[in-house]
Coordinates of N, CA and C and ligand atoms in Angstrom, one line a residue:
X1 N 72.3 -38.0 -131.3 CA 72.9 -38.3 -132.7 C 71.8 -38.6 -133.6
X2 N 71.3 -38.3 -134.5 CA 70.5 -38.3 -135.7 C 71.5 -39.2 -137.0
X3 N 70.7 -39.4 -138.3 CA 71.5 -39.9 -139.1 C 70.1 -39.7 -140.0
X4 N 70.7 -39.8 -141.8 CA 70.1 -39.0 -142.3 C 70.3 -40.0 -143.6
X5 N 69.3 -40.8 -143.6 CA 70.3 -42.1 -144.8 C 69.6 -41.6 -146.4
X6 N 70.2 -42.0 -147.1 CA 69.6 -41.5 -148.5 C 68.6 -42.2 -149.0
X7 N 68.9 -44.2 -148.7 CA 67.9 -44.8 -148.6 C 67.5 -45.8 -147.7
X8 N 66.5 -46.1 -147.7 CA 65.8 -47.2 -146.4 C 65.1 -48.6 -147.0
X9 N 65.4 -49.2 -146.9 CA 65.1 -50.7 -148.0 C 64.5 -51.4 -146.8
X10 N 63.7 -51.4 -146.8 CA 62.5 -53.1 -146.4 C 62.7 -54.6 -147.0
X11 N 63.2 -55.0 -146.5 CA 63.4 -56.6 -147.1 C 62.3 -57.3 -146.4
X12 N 62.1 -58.8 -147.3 CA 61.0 -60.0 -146.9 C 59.6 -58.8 -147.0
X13 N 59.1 -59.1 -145.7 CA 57.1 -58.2 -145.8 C 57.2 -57.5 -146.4
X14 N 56.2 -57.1 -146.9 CA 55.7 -55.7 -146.7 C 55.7 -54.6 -145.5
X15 N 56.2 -53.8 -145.0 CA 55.7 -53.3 -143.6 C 54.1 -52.7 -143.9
X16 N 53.7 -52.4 -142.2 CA 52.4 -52.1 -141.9 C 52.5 -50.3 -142.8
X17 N 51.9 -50.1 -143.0 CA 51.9 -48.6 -143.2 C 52.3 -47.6 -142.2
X18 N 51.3 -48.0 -140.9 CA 52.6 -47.3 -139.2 C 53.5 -47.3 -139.7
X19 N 54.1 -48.4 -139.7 CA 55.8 -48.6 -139.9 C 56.4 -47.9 -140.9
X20 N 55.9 -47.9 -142.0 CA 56.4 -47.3 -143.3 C 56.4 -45.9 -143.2
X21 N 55.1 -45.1 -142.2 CA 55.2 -44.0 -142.4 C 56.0 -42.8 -140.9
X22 N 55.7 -43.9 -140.0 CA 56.9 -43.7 -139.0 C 58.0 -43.8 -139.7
X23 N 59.0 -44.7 -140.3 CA 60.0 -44.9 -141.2 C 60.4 -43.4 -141.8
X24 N 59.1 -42.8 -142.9 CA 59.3 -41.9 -143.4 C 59.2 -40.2 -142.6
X25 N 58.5 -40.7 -141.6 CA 59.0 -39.3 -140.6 C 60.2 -39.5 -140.1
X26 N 61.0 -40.5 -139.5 CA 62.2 -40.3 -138.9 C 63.1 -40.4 -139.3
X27 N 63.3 -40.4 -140.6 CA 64.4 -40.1 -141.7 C 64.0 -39.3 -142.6
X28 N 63.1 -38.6 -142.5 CA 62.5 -37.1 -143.7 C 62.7 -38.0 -145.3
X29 N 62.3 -39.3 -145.7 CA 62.5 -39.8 -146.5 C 60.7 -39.7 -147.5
X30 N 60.5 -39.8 -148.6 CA 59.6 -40.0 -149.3 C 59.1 -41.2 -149.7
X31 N 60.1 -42.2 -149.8 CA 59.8 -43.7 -150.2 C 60.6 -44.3 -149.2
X32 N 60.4 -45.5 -148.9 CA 60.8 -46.3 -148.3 C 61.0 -48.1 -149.3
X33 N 61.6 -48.0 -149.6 CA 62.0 -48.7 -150.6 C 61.7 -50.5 -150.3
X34 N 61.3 -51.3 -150.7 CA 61.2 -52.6 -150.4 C 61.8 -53.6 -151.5
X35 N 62.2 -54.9 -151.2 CA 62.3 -56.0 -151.9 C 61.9 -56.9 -151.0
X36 N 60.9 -57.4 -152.1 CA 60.2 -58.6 -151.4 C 61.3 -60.4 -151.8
X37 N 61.3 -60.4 -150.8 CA 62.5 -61.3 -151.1 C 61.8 -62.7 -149.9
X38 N 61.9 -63.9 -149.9 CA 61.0 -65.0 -149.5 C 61.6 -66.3 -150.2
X39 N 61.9 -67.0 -149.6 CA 62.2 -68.6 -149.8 C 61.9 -69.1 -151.4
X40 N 60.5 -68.8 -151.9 CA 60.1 -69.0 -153.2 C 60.8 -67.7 -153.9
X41 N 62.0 -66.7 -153.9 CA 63.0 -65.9 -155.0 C 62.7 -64.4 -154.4
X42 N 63.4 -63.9 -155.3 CA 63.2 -62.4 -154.8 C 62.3 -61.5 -155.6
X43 N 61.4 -61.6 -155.6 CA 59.9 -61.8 -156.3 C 59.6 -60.1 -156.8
X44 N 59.8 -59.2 -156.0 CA 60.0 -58.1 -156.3 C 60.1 -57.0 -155.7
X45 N 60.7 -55.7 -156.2 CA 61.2 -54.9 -155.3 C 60.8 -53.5 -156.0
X46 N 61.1 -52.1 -155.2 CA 60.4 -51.1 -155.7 C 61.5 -50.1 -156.8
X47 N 61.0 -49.6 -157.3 CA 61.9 -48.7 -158.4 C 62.2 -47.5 -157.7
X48 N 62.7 -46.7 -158.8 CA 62.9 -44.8 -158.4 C 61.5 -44.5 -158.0
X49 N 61.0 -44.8 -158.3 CA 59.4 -43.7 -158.4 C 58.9 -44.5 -156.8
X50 N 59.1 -45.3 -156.2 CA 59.1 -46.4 -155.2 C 57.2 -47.0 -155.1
X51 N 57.7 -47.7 -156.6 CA 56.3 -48.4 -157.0 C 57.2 -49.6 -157.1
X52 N 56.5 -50.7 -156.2 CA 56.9 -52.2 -156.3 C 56.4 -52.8 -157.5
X53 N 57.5 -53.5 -158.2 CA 57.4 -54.1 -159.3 C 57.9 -55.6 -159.0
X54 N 57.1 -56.8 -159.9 CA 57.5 -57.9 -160.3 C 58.8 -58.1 -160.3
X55 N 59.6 -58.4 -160.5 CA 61.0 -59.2 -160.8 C 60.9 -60.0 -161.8
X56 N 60.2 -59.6 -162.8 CA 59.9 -61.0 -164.2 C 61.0 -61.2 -164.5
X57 N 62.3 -60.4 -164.9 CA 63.6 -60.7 -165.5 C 64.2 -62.1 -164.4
X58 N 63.8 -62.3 -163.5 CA 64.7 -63.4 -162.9 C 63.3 -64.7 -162.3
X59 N 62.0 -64.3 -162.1 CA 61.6 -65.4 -161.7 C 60.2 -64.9 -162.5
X60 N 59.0 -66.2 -163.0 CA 58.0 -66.0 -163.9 C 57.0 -66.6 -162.9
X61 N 56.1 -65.5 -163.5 CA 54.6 -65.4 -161.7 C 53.4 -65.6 -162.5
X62 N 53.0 -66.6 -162.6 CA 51.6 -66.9 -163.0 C 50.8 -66.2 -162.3
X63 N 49.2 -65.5 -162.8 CA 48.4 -64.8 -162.2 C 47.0 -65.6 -161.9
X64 N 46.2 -66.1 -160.9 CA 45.6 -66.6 -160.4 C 44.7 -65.5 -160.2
X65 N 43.6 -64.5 -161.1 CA 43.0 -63.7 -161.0 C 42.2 -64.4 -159.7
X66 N 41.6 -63.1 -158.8 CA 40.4 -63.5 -158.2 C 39.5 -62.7 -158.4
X67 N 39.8 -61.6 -159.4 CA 39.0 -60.2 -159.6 C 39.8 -59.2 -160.9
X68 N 38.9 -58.5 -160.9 CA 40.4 -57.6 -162.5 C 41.5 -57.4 -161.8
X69 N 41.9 -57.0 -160.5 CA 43.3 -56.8 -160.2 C 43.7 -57.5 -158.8
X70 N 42.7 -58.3 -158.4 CA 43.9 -59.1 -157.3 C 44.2 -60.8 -157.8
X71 N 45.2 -61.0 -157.3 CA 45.8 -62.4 -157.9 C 46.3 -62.7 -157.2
X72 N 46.3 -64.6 -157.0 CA 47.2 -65.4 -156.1 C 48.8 -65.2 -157.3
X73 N 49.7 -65.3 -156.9 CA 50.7 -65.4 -157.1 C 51.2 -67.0 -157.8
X74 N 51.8 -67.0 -158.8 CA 52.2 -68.5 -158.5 C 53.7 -68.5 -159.2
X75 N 54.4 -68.9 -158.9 CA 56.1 -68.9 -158.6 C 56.7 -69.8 -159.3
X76 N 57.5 -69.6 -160.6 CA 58.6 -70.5 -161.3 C 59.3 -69.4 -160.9
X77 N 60.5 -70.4 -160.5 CA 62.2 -69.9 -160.8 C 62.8 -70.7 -161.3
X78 N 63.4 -70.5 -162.5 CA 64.1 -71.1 -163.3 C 66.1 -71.2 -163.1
X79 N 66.4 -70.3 -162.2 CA 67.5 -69.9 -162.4 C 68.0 -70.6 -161.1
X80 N 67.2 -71.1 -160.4 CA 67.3 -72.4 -159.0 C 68.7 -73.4 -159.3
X81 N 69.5 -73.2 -158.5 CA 70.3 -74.9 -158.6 C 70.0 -75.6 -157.6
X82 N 69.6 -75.1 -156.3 CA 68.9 -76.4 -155.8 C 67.8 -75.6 -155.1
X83 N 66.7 -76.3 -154.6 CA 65.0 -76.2 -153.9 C 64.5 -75.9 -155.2
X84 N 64.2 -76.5 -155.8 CA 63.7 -75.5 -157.1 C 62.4 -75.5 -156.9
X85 N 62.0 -74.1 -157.5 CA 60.1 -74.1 -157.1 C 59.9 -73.4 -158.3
X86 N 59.1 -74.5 -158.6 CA 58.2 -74.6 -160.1 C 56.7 -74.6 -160.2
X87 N 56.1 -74.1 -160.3 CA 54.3 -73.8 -160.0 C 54.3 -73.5 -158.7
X88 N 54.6 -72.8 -157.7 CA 54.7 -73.0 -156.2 C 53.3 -71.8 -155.8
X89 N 52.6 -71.9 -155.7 CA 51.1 -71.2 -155.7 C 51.5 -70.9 -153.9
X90 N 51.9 -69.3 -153.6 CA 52.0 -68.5 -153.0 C 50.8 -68.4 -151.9
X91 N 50.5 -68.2 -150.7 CA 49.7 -67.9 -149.6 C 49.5 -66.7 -149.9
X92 N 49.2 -65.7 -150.9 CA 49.4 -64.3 -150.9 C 48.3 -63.5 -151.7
X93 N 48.1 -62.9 -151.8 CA 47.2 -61.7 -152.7 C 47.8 -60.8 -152.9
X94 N 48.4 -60.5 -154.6 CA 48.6 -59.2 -154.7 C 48.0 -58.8 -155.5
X95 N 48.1 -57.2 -155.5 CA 47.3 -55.9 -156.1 C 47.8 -55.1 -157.6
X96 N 47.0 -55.9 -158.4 CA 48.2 -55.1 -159.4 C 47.5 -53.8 -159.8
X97 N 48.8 -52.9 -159.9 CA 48.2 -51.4 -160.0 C 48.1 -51.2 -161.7
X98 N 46.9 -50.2 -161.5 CA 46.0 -50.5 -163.0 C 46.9 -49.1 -164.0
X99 N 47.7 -47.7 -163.1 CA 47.9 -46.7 -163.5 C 49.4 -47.3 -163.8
X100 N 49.9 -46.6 -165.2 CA 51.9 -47.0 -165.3 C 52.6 -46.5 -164.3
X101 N 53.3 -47.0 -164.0 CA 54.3 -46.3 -163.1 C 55.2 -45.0 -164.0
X102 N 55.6 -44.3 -163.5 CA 56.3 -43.1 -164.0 C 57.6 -43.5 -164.6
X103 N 58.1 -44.8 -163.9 CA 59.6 -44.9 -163.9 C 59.8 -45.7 -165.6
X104 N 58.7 -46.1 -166.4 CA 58.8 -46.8 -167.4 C 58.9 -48.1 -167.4
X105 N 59.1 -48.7 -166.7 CA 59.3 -50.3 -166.8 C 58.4 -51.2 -167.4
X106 N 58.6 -52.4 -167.4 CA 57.4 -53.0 -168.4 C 56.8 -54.2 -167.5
X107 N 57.9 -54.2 -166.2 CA 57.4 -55.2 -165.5 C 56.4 -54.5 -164.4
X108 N 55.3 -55.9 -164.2 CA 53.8 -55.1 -163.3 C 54.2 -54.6 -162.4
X109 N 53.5 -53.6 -162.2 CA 53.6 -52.8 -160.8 C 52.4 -53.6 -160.1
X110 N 52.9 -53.4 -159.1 CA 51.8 -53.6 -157.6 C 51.5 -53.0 -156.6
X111 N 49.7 -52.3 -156.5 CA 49.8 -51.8 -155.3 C 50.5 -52.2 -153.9
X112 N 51.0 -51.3 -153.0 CA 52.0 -51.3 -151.9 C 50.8 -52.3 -151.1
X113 N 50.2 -53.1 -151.4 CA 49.3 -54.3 -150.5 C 49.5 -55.8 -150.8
X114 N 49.7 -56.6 -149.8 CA 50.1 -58.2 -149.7 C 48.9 -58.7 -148.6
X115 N 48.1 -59.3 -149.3 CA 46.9 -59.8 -148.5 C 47.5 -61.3 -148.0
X116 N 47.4 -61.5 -146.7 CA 47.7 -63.3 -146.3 C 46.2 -64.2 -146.8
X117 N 46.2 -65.0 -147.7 CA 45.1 -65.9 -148.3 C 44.7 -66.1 -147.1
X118 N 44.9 -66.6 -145.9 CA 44.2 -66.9 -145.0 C 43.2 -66.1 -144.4
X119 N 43.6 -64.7 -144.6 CA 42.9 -63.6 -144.1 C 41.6 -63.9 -145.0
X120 N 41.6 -64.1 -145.9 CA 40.6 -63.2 -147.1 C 39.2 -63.9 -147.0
X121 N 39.6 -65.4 -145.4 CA 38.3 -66.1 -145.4 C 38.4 -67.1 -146.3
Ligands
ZN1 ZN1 58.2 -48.0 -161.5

């Protein structure tokens, strides 16, 4: 039996790229669609074009440059009725991509990379 889905959503991580592109061979799929979704809101998720974008419309991400395009993340949710996290400075590195995305949006795109702070030394 085979199955043939139209789309494939990744929730929470990032997957490894193995995974994403195994994913994309055994469903003949192009994108593999993600929302990054995590305790601190649902931070962001990928469009048509399947370029991950910010979520600015629901939660506001301060950028902690470490370089022209990578940034610690830092986390207000405003829309919280309870755990509310307000400045909550993320374990993470992300990549913001410098080209527009195709799909028009205004919120940042981010390269398909989530570095663990811990990693980076
Ligand atoms: Zn887009």
């Amino acid at each position: 039996m085979s199955i043939t889905p139209r789309i494939v959503i990744s929730i929470a991580e990032v997957p490894e790229w193995e995974d994403e592109a195994y994913l994309k061979r055994a469903f003949r799929l192009e994108v593999i669609h993600q929302v990054c979704q995590c305790t601190e809101g649902c931070l962001a998720s990928t469009c048509a074009c399947g370029t991950l974008h910010l979520n600015e419309d629901i939660v506001w991400i301060e950028r902690e440059y470490l370089d022209g395009n990578r940034f610690i993340p830092i986390v207000m949710d405003f829309e919280r009725k309870a755990q509310s996290i307000i400045c909550y400075r993320l374990n993470d590195i992300l990549v913001e991509k410098k080209s527009p995305c195709g799909c028009g949006s205004l919120f940042l795109a981010l390269e398909m990379k989530r570095v663990e702070l811990a990693r980076e030394g």
